[in-house]
CSV table of C-alpha atoms in Angstrom, one decimal:
chain,number,residue,atom,x,y,z
A,502,MET,CA,62.9,93.9,114.3
A,503,THR,CA,66.7,93.2,113.8
A,504,ARG,CA,68.6,95.3,116.3
A,505,VAL,CA,71.8,97.2,115.6
A,506,ILE,CA,74.9,95.9,117.4
A,507,PRO,CA,77.0,98.7,118.9
A,508,VAL,CA,80.7,98.1,118.5
A,509,LEU,CA,82.5,100.3,121.0
A,510,LEU,CA,86.2,101.0,120.3
A,511,SER,CA,88.0,101.6,123.6
A,512,GLY,CA,91.7,101.7,123.2
A,513,GLY,CA,93.8,104.9,122.7
A,514,SER,CA,96.9,106.5,124.1
A,515,GLY,CA,95.3,109.4,126.0
A,516,THR,CA,97.7,112.2,124.9
A,517,ARG,CA,95.4,115.1,123.9
A,518,LEU,CA,93.8,115.5,127.4
A,519,TRP,CA,97.0,115.0,129.4
A,520,PRO,CA,97.4,115.1,132.4
A,521,VAL,CA,93.9,113.8,133.3
A,522,SER,CA,94.1,111.3,130.4
A,523,ARG,CA,97.2,109.1,130.1
A,524,LYS,CA,98.1,105.8,128.4
A,525,SER,CA,97.4,103.9,131.6
A,526,PHE,CA,93.9,105.4,131.9
A,527,PRO,CA,92.8,107.2,128.8
A,528,LYS,CA,90.0,109.8,128.5
A,529,GLN,CA,87.1,107.5,127.7
A,530,PHE,CA,87.3,106.1,131.3
A,531,ALA,CA,87.5,109.4,133.0
A,532,PRO,CA,84.5,111.5,134.1
A,533,LEU,CA,85.4,114.5,132.1
A,534,ILE,CA,81.8,115.7,131.6
A,535,GLY,CA,79.3,114.8,134.3
A,536,ALA,CA,79.5,112.0,136.8
A,537,ARG,CA,79.8,109.1,134.3
A,538,SER,CA,82.8,108.4,132.2
A,539,LEU,CA,82.7,109.0,128.4
A,540,PHE,CA,82.7,105.2,127.9
A,541,GLN,CA,79.7,104.7,130.2
A,542,ALA,CA,77.9,107.5,128.5
A,543,SER,CA,78.6,106.0,125.1
A,544,ALA,CA,77.3,102.6,126.2
A,545,GLN,CA,74.2,104.1,127.7
A,546,ARG,CA,73.6,106.2,124.5
A,547,LEU,CA,73.8,103.0,122.4
A,548,SER,CA,71.4,101.0,124.5
A,549,GLY,CA,67.6,100.6,124.4
A,550,PRO,CA,65.1,99.0,122.0
A,551,ARG,CA,66.9,99.7,118.7
A,552,TYR,CA,70.2,98.2,119.9
A,553,ALA,CA,71.5,94.8,120.9
A,554,ASP,CA,74.1,94.2,123.6
A,555,PRO,CA,77.4,95.9,122.7
A,556,LEU,CA,80.6,94.3,121.5
A,557,VAL,CA,83.6,96.0,123.0
A,558,LEU,CA,87.2,96.1,121.6
A,559,THR,CA,89.9,97.0,124.1
A,560,ASN,CA,93.3,95.9,125.3
A,561,ALA,CA,94.4,93.7,128.2
A,562,ASP,CA,95.2,96.6,130.4
A,563,PHE,CA,91.7,98.0,130.3
A,564,ARG,CA,89.6,94.8,130.3
A,565,PHE,CA,88.6,95.0,133.9
A,566,ILE,CA,88.0,98.7,133.8
A,567,VAL,CA,85.6,98.0,130.9
A,568,THR,CA,83.7,95.3,132.8
A,569,GLU,CA,83.5,97.4,136.0
A,570,GLN,CA,82.3,100.5,134.3
A,571,LEU,CA,79.7,98.6,132.3
A,572,ALA,CA,78.4,96.9,135.5
A,573,GLU,CA,78.0,100.3,137.1
A,574,VAL,CA,75.5,101.4,134.4
A,575,ALA,CA,73.9,97.9,134.3
A,576,ILE,CA,74.9,97.1,130.7
A,577,THR,CA,76.0,93.5,129.8
A,578,PRO,CA,78.3,93.3,126.8
A,579,ALA,CA,77.7,90.6,124.2
A,580,ASP,CA,81.4,90.0,124.1
A,581,ILE,CA,84.7,91.8,124.9
A,582,LEU,CA,87.5,91.3,122.4
A,583,ILE,CA,91.0,91.8,123.7
A,584,GLU,CA,93.5,93.2,121.1
A,585,PRO,CA,97.0,91.9,121.8
A,586,ALA,CA,98.6,95.2,120.6
A,587,GLY,CA,97.4,98.5,119.3
A,588,ARG,CA,97.0,98.4,115.5
A,589,ASN,CA,94.6,101.3,115.0
A,590,THR,CA,91.0,100.9,113.9
A,591,ALA,CA,91.2,98.9,110.7
A,592,PRO,CA,92.2,95.5,112.2
A,593,ALA,CA,89.8,96.1,115.2
A,594,ILE,CA,86.8,96.7,113.0
A,595,LEU,CA,87.6,93.8,110.7
A,596,ALA,CA,87.9,91.5,113.8
A,597,ALA,CA,84.5,92.7,115.0
A,598,ALA,CA,83.0,92.0,111.5
A,599,LEU,CA,84.5,88.6,111.2
A,600,HIS,CA,83.5,87.7,114.8
A,601,LEU,CA,79.8,88.8,114.3
A,602,GLY,CA,79.6,87.7,110.7
A,603,ALA,CA,80.5,84.1,111.7
A,604,ASN,CA,77.0,83.8,113.3
A,605,ASP,CA,75.1,86.3,111.1
A,606,PRO,CA,76.7,87.7,107.9
A,607,ASP,CA,73.9,90.3,107.8
A,608,ALA,CA,74.4,91.5,111.4
A,609,LEU,CA,74.0,95.3,111.5
A,610,MET,CA,77.1,96.9,113.1
A,611,LEU,CA,77.4,100.4,114.4
A,612,VAL,CA,81.0,101.1,115.1
A,613,ALA,CA,81.7,104.1,117.4
A,614,PRO,CA,84.5,105.5,119.4
A,615,SER,CA,83.7,105.4,123.1
A,616,ASP,CA,85.0,108.9,123.9
A,617,HIS,CA,82.5,111.2,122.2
A,618,VAL,CA,79.8,113.4,123.7
A,619,VAL,CA,76.3,113.3,122.1
A,620,PRO,CA,73.8,114.7,124.6
A,621,ASP,CA,70.7,113.9,122.5
A,622,ALA,CA,70.7,110.1,122.4
A,623,GLU,CA,67.3,109.9,120.8
A,624,ALA,CA,68.2,112.3,118.0
A,625,PHE,CA,71.3,110.2,117.3
A,626,GLY,CA,69.1,107.1,117.3
A,627,ARG,CA,66.9,108.6,114.6
A,628,ALA,CA,70.0,109.2,112.5
A,629,VAL,CA,70.9,105.6,112.9
A,630,ASP,CA,67.4,104.7,111.8
A,631,GLN,CA,68.0,106.7,108.6
A,632,GLY,CA,71.1,104.7,107.9
A,633,VAL,CA,69.7,101.2,108.5
A,634,PRO,CA,67.9,100.7,105.1
A,635,LEU,CA,71.1,101.8,103.3
A,636,ALA,CA,73.3,99.4,105.3
A,637,ARG,CA,70.9,96.6,104.6
A,638,ASP,CA,71.3,97.4,100.9
A,639,GLY,CA,75.0,96.9,101.1
A,640,ARG,CA,76.0,100.5,101.6
A,641,ILE,CA,78.6,101.6,104.2
A,642,VAL,CA,77.0,104.5,106.1
A,643,THR,CA,79.1,107.2,107.9
A,644,PHE,CA,77.7,110.0,110.0
A,645,GLY,CA,78.7,113.6,109.3
A,646,ILE,CA,78.3,116.3,111.9
A,647,ALA,CA,76.9,119.6,110.7
A,648,PRO,CA,79.8,122.0,111.4
A,649,THR,CA,79.2,125.0,113.6
A,650,ARG,CA,82.6,126.7,113.2
A,651,PRO,CA,85.6,126.5,110.9
A,652,GLU,CA,87.3,123.7,112.9
A,653,THR,CA,90.9,122.7,111.9
A,654,GLY,CA,91.1,119.8,114.4
A,655,TYR,CA,88.6,117.5,112.5
A,656,GLY,CA,88.6,115.7,109.2
A,657,TYR,CA,85.7,116.5,106.9
A,658,LEU,CA,83.3,114.6,104.6
A,659,GLU,CA,82.4,116.2,101.2
A,660,LEU,CA,78.9,115.3,100.1
A,661,ASP,CA,78.1,114.5,96.5
A,662,GLY,CA,75.6,117.4,96.0
A,663,ASP,CA,73.4,119.2,98.4
A,664,SER,CA,71.2,116.6,100.0
A,665,GLY,CA,69.7,118.8,102.8
A,666,ASP,CA,68.9,116.4,105.7
A,667,SER,CA,68.6,113.3,103.5
A,668,PRO,CA,71.4,110.6,103.3
A,669,ALA,CA,73.7,111.4,100.4
A,670,PRO,CA,76.6,109.7,98.6
A,671,LEU,CA,80.0,110.6,99.8
A,672,ARG,CA,82.3,112.3,97.3
A,673,ARG,CA,85.5,112.2,99.3
A,674,PHE,CA,87.2,112.4,102.7
A,675,VAL,CA,89.1,115.6,103.5
A,676,GLU,CA,92.1,115.8,105.8
A,677,LYS,CA,92.2,118.3,108.7
A,678,PRO,CA,92.3,121.6,106.9
A,679,ASP,CA,94.1,124.9,107.6
A,680,ALA,CA,92.0,127.8,109.0
A,681,GLU,CA,91.4,129.4,105.6
A,682,THR,CA,90.3,126.2,103.9
A,683,ALA,CA,88.0,125.3,106.9
A,684,ARG,CA,86.3,128.7,106.6
A,685,ALA,CA,85.7,128.2,102.8
A,686,MET,CA,84.3,124.7,103.4
A,687,LEU,CA,82.0,126.0,106.1
A,688,ALA,CA,80.6,128.7,103.7
A,689,GLU,CA,80.2,126.2,100.9
A,690,GLY,CA,77.8,124.0,102.9
A,691,ARG,CA,78.6,120.6,101.4
A,692,PHE,CA,81.1,119.6,104.0
A,693,LEU,CA,80.5,117.8,107.3
A,694,TRP,CA,82.8,116.9,110.2
A,695,ASN,CA,83.9,113.3,110.1
A,696,ALA,CA,82.7,111.7,113.3
A,697,GLY,CA,84.4,108.3,112.6
A,698,ILE,CA,81.1,106.5,113.3
A,699,PHE,CA,80.0,103.8,110.7
A,700,LEU,CA,77.0,101.6,110.1
A,701,PHE,CA,77.2,98.5,107.9
A,702,THR,CA,76.6,94.8,107.8
A,703,ALA,CA,79.3,92.4,108.7
A,704,ARG,CA,79.1,91.0,105.1
A,705,SER,CA,79.6,94.5,103.5
A,706,MET,CA,82.7,95.3,105.7
A,707,ILE,CA,84.4,91.9,105.0
A,708,ALA,CA,83.8,92.4,101.3
A,709,ALA,CA,85.3,95.9,101.5
A,710,PHE,CA,88.4,94.6,103.1
A,711,ARG,CA,88.6,91.8,100.5
A,712,ALA,CA,88.4,94.4,97.7
A,713,HIS,CA,90.5,97.2,99.2
A,714,ALA,CA,92.8,95.9,102.0
A,715,PRO,CA,93.1,92.1,101.5
A,716,GLU,CA,96.4,92.0,103.4
A,717,PHE,CA,94.4,92.3,106.6
A,718,LEU,CA,92.2,89.3,106.2
A,719,GLN,CA,94.5,86.4,106.8
A,720,PRO,CA,96.2,87.8,110.0
A,721,VAL,CA,92.9,88.8,111.5
A,722,GLU,CA,91.2,85.5,110.6
A,723,ALA,CA,94.2,83.7,112.2
A,724,ALA,CA,94.0,85.9,115.3
A,725,LEU,CA,90.3,85.0,115.7
A,726,ALA,CA,90.9,81.3,115.0
A,727,GLY,CA,93.6,81.2,117.7
A,728,ALA,CA,91.6,83.3,120.2
A,729,LYS,CA,91.2,82.0,123.7
A,730,LYS,CA,88.4,82.6,126.2
A,731,ASP,CA,89.7,84.1,129.4
A,732,LEU,CA,87.3,85.1,132.3
A,733,GLY,CA,84.5,86.1,129.9
A,734,PHE,CA,86.9,87.9,127.5
A,735,LEU,CA,88.0,86.7,124.1
A,736,ARG,CA,91.8,87.2,123.7
A,737,LEU,CA,92.8,87.4,120.1
A,738,ALA,CA,96.0,85.4,119.2
A,739,PRO,CA,99.0,87.7,119.5
A,740,GLU,CA,101.3,86.2,116.8
A,741,PRO,CA,99.2,86.9,113.7
A,742,TRP,CA,97.9,90.2,115.2
A,743,GLU,CA,101.4,91.6,115.6
A,744,THR,CA,102.1,91.3,111.9
A,745,LEU,CA,99.2,93.6,111.0
A,746,PRO,CA,99.8,97.2,109.7
A,747,ASP,CA,98.9,100.0,112.0
A,748,LEU,CA,96.3,101.7,109.9
A,749,SER,CA,93.0,103.5,110.4
A,750,ILE,CA,89.8,102.3,108.8
A,751,ASP,CA,89.6,105.5,106.8
A,752,TYR,CA,93.0,104.9,105.1
A,753,ALA,CA,92.6,101.1,104.7
A,754,VAL,CA,89.0,100.9,103.3
A,755,MET,CA,86.8,104.0,103.5
A,756,GLU,CA,88.7,106.3,101.2
A,757,LYS,CA,88.8,103.6,98.5
A,758,ALA,CA,85.3,102.3,98.8
A,759,GLY,CA,82.7,103.5,96.3
A,760,ASN,CA,79.6,102.5,98.3
A,761,LEU,CA,79.6,105.1,101.1
A,762,SER,CA,76.6,107.1,102.1
A,763,VAL,CA,76.5,110.0,104.6
A,764,VAL,CA,73.8,110.6,107.2
A,765,ARG,CA,73.8,114.2,108.4
A,766,PHE,CA,73.6,114.7,112.2
A,767,ALA,CA,72.8,118.3,113.0
A,768,GLU,CA,72.6,118.0,116.8
A,769,HIS,CA,75.4,118.7,119.3
A,770,TRP,CA,78.4,116.4,119.1
A,771,SER,CA,82.0,116.6,120.3
A,772,ASP,CA,84.9,114.2,120.3
A,773,LEU,CA,86.5,116.2,123.2
A,774,GLY,CA,89.7,116.3,121.3
A,775,GLY,CA,91.4,118.8,123.5
A,776,TRP,CA,91.0,121.0,126.6
A,777,ASP,CA,89.6,123.7,124.4
A,778,ALA,CA,86.7,121.3,123.6
A,779,ILE,CA,86.2,120.6,127.3
A,780,TRP,CA,86.0,124.4,127.8
A,781,ARG,CA,83.4,124.8,125.0
A,782,GLU,CA,81.4,121.8,126.2
A,783,ALA,CA,81.1,123.2,129.7
A,784,GLN,CA,79.5,126.3,128.1
A,785,ALA,CA,77.2,124.5,125.8
A,786,ASP,CA,74.1,124.9,128.0
A,787,ALA,CA,74.9,128.2,129.7
A,788,PRO,CA,77.7,130.6,128.7
A,789,ALA,CA,80.1,131.2,131.6
A,790,TRP,CA,80.7,134.7,133.0
A,791,ARG,CA,83.6,136.2,131.1
A,792,GLY,CA,84.2,132.7,129.6
A,793,VAL,CA,85.6,131.4,132.9
A,794,ILE,CA,85.2,127.6,133.6
A,795,ALA,CA,86.5,126.7,137.0
A,796,ASP,CA,85.6,123.7,139.1
A,797,ALA,CA,85.1,123.6,142.8
A,798,ARG,CA,88.8,123.4,143.6
A,799,SER,CA,89.7,126.3,141.3
A,800,THR,CA,89.4,130.1,141.7
A,801,ALA,CA,89.6,132.7,139.0
A,802,ILE,CA,90.4,136.3,139.8
A,803,ASP,CA,90.0,138.9,137.0
A,804,CYS,CA,90.3,136.2,134.2
A,805,ASP,CA,88.8,135.9,130.7
A,806,ASN,CA,88.2,132.8,128.6
A,807,VAL,CA,90.0,130.4,130.9
A,808,LEU,CA,89.7,126.8,132.0
A,809,LEU,CA,90.8,126.1,135.5
A,810,ARG,CA,90.5,122.5,136.7
A,811,SER,CA,91.9,120.4,139.6
A,812,ASP,CA,91.3,116.7,139.7
A,813,ASP,CA,93.0,116.3,143.1
A,814,GLU,CA,91.1,117.0,146.4
A,815,ALA,CA,94.3,118.4,147.9
A,816,MET,CA,95.2,120.7,145.0
A,817,GLN,CA,93.7,124.2,144.8
A,818,VAL,CA,94.2,126.1,141.5
A,819,VAL,CA,94.2,129.9,141.4
A,820,GLY,CA,94.4,132.0,138.3
A,821,ILE,CA,94.9,135.8,138.4
A,822,GLY,CA,94.6,138.0,135.4
A,823,LEU,CA,94.7,135.1,132.9
A,824,LYS,CA,93.3,135.4,129.4
A,825,ASP,CA,92.7,132.6,126.9
A,826,MET,CA,94.5,130.1,129.1
A,827,MET,CA,94.0,126.6,130.4
A,828,VAL,CA,95.3,125.2,133.7
A,829,VAL,CA,94.7,121.6,134.5
A,830,ALA,CA,96.1,120.0,137.7
A,831,THR,CA,96.3,116.5,139.0
A,832,GLY,CA,98.1,115.1,142.0
A,833,ASP,CA,101.4,114.8,140.2
A,834,ALA,CA,101.3,117.1,137.2
A,835,VAL,CA,100.1,120.6,136.1
A,836,LEU,CA,99.4,121.7,132.5
A,837,VAL,CA,99.6,125.5,131.8
A,838,ALA,CA,99.0,126.4,128.1
A,839,GLY,CA,97.3,128.9,125.9
A,840,MET,CA,93.8,127.9,124.7
A,841,ASP,CA,95.0,128.1,121.1
A,842,ARG,CA,97.7,125.4,121.8
A,843,ALA,CA,95.2,122.7,122.9
A,844,GLN,CA,96.3,120.4,120.0
A,845,ASP,CA,99.9,120.7,121.1
A,846,VAL,CA,99.3,119.1,124.5
A,847,ARG,CA,100.5,115.8,123.1
A,848,GLN,CA,104.0,117.4,122.8
A,849,ALA,CA,104.1,117.5,126.6
A,850,VAL,CA,103.7,113.7,126.7
A,851,THR,CA,106.5,113.3,124.1
A,852,ALA,CA,108.8,115.6,126.1
A,853,LEU,CA,108.1,113.9,129.4
A,854,LYS,CA,108.7,110.5,127.9
A,855,SER,CA,112.1,111.6,126.6
A,856,LYS,CA,113.0,112.6,130.1
A,857,GLY,CA,111.8,109.3,131.5
A,858,ALA,CA,109.1,110.9,133.6
A,859,ARG,CA,106.5,108.5,134.9
A,860,GLN,CA,103.8,111.2,134.5
A,861,ALA,CA,104.0,110.9,130.7
A,862,GLU,CA,101.9,107.7,130.8
A,863,SER,CA,101.1,106.6,134.3
A,864,PHE,CA,99.2,107.9,137.3
A,865,LEU,CA,99.9,107.7,141.0
A,866,ARG,CA,96.7,105.7,141.2
A,867,ASP,CA,96.9,102.3,139.6
A,868,HIS,CA,93.7,100.5,138.6
A,869,ARG,CA,93.6,96.7,139.1
A,870,PRO,CA,90.8,94.2,138.6
A,871,TRP,CA,90.2,94.0,142.3
A,872,GLY,CA,90.2,97.7,143.0
A,873,TRP,CA,93.0,100.3,143.0
A,874,PHE,CA,96.1,101.6,144.9
A,875,GLU,CA,98.0,104.8,145.0
A,876,THR,CA,101.4,105.7,146.3
A,877,LEU,CA,101.3,108.2,149.1
A,878,VAL,CA,105.0,108.4,150.1
A,879,MET,CA,108.1,106.8,148.5
A,880,GLY,CA,111.6,106.9,149.9
A,881,GLU,CA,114.8,104.9,150.0
A,882,ARG,CA,113.9,101.4,151.1
A,883,PHE,CA,110.2,102.2,151.9
A,884,GLN,CA,106.9,103.0,150.3
A,885,VAL,CA,103.4,103.8,151.6
A,886,LYS,CA,100.3,103.0,149.6
A,887,ARG,CA,96.6,103.4,150.0
A,888,ILE,CA,94.8,100.2,148.8
A,889,VAL,CA,91.1,99.9,148.0
A,890,VAL,CA,89.6,96.5,147.4
A,891,HIS,CA,86.1,96.0,146.0
A,892,PRO,CA,83.5,94.0,147.9
A,893,GLY,CA,84.1,90.3,147.3
A,894,ALA,CA,87.3,90.9,145.4
A,895,ALA,CA,90.7,89.3,146.2
A,896,LEU,CA,94.3,89.9,145.3
A,897,SER,CA,96.4,87.0,144.0
A,898,LEU,CA,98.1,84.5,146.3
A,899,GLN,CA,101.7,85.8,146.1
A,900,SER,CA,105.1,86.3,147.7
A,901,HIS,CA,107.9,88.9,147.3
A,902,VAL,CA,111.6,88.3,147.2
A,903,HIS,CA,112.8,91.8,148.2
A,904,ARG,CA,110.2,93.3,150.5
A,905,SER,CA,108.1,92.8,153.6
A,906,GLU,CA,104.7,94.5,154.2
A,907,HIS,CA,102.7,96.0,157.0
A,908,TRP,CA,98.9,96.3,156.5
A,909,ILE,CA,96.7,98.6,158.5
A,910,VAL,CA,93.0,98.4,157.9
A,911,VAL,CA,91.3,101.8,158.0
A,912,SER,CA,87.8,100.9,156.7
A,913,GLY,CA,86.0,97.5,156.3
A,914,THR,CA,87.4,94.1,157.0
A,915,ALA,CA,90.2,92.2,155.4
A,916,LYS,CA,90.6,88.4,155.2
A,917,VAL,CA,94.3,87.9,155.2
A,918,THR,CA,96.2,84.7,154.4
A,919,VAL,CA,99.9,84.6,155.6
A,920,ASP,CA,101.4,81.2,154.8
A,921,ASP,CA,99.1,78.7,156.5
A,922,LYS,CA,97.3,81.2,158.8
A,923,VAL,CA,94.1,83.0,157.9
A,924,SER,CA,92.9,86.0,159.9
A,925,LEU,CA,90.2,88.6,159.8
A,926,VAL,CA,91.7,92.1,160.3
A,927,THR,CA,89.2,94.8,161.1
A,928,GLU,CA,89.2,98.6,161.2
A,929,ASN,CA,92.2,99.9,163.3
A,930,GLN,CA,93.9,96.6,163.3
A,931,SER,CA,97.1,95.6,161.5
A,932,ILE,CA,99.1,92.6,160.3
A,933,TYR,CA,102.7,91.9,159.3
A,934,VAL,CA,103.7,90.0,156.1
A,935,PRO,CA,107.3,88.9,156.4
A,936,LEU,CA,109.6,88.8,153.4
A,937,GLY,CA,109.0,85.7,151.4
A,938,ALA,CA,105.7,84.8,153.0
A,939,VAL,CA,103.0,83.5,150.7
A,940,HIS,CA,100.0,85.8,151.3
A,941,ARG,CA,96.7,87.0,150.0
A,942,MET,CA,94.3,89.8,150.9
A,943,GLU,CA,90.5,89.6,150.3
A,944,ASN,CA,87.5,91.7,151.0
A,945,PRO,CA,84.7,89.4,152.4
A,946,GLY,CA,82.4,92.3,153.1
A,947,LYS,CA,79.8,94.3,151.1
A,948,VAL,CA,81.5,97.7,151.2
A,949,PRO,CA,84.9,98.7,149.8
A,950,MET,CA,87.8,97.8,152.1
A,951,VAL,CA,90.6,100.4,152.6
A,952,LEU,CA,94.0,99.8,154.1
A,953,ILE,CA,97.4,101.5,154.3
A,954,GLU,CA,100.3,99.4,153.2
A,955,VAL,CA,103.9,100.1,154.3
A,956,GLN,CA,106.5,98.3,152.3
A,957,THR,CA,110.1,98.0,153.4
A,958,GLY,CA,113.0,96.4,151.5
A,959,VAL,CA,115.8,96.8,149.1
A,960,TYR,CA,113.6,96.8,146.0
A,961,LEU,CA,110.0,97.9,145.8
A,962,GLY,CA,109.0,97.6,142.2
A,963,GLU,CA,105.7,96.1,141.1
A,964,ASP,CA,107.5,93.3,139.3
A,965,ASP,CA,108.8,91.8,142.6
A,966,ILE,CA,105.9,89.4,142.7
A,967,ILE,CA,105.5,85.6,142.4
A,968,ARG,CA,101.9,84.6,141.8
A,969,TYR,CA,100.7,81.2,142.9
A,970,ASP,CA,97.0,81.6,142.3
A,971,ASP,CA,95.0,84.4,140.8
A,972,VAL,CA,91.3,84.6,140.0
A,973,TYR,CA,92.0,87.2,137.3
A,974,ALA,CA,94.4,84.8,135.4
A,975,ARG,CA,97.3,87.2,135.5
A,976,ILE,CA,100.9,85.9,135.2
């Protein structure tokens, strides 16, 4: 049996679930529902006997997060394509089709965002099974979600007639409607939510671009021809890629194609497109008392229909007398909004960016291929960080022009190189790295290594770094 190849789209700007999701670490990588991230849950859902190893499309900033999170759930990707710049879903999907089609033009591809919630993986698998014969016959299959409410935050698919539970031809795509139109479409019964999930052969998608969006073909083919292998990733060539239009697959191809079929999926699904969706999702199994969803670090007093959430161990959130509100706190930002304004959260990101606020796009915690660090204290001419290094990982061999560093190991053992001297620094020991010294930090152990770094100097920016050797091939 030919297995379906999942193609996981994993880019995004992370604005609708700010402040937990940001450009530097968007929502698919965060554990918003349960212990696993949405990306991990998506990869697990699209694994098993009917699926081949996944192809992942992401950008350079997320490449090591992707590999780390896949390793945590024991999934090995077939390949990871690195997009040089965000150009929406049309170029990404064409790149995947050309890449897979070079080996097998009839490869069955299931393109899916990596930030959706689908609790019943087997039911979704059966829906995929319904679409496979159609895809083999040259159809492009899209999956429509049976609507449960007059939702204005989703696009819709209008079916060509009432097909019940059988696949049906698609009459048209419908943009996000207003509330009155959404209620009318729900009552009519021929409209499904557009999940943005597609099944097709590589041959069919390449032909669709050739017929409806030929301007994409040459730049994407050139980006693939000039692609370079890098530590197991395939980096698409940036020059041709940057000439591509920023366009979704719906606008570029799907709305023009005449060979689309829809498979209805009537089980639970959510794209978690706002904090109101997180609030609904938390109540999917058991409705909360008075509609209150509060995590362990939050307390609700005399509240109705509220979401209270703290993603910081040191931050307690308390709501008193709130109604139809959401309060979401991290270590450096707090969102307070009416539940009916969930789709306006992206306005907060725009406003913060205009003020030059770091919180618009970045976290205090910065993820790196070797682990992560977070700033604890920053002042004039000094900065204190907590650094966590994965077992077996190493930072680059580097030096700084403007700062010196003190390292204090609080857990594990660090192998430290300072110029021509190599030392093992264990728990409760420290070492000094003078300004200009060539140095490296490694974790030779089998458990995460944690240290406190104190930087002093006239300039403490992350760009004050000269790399001499780096296992992660960074510049």
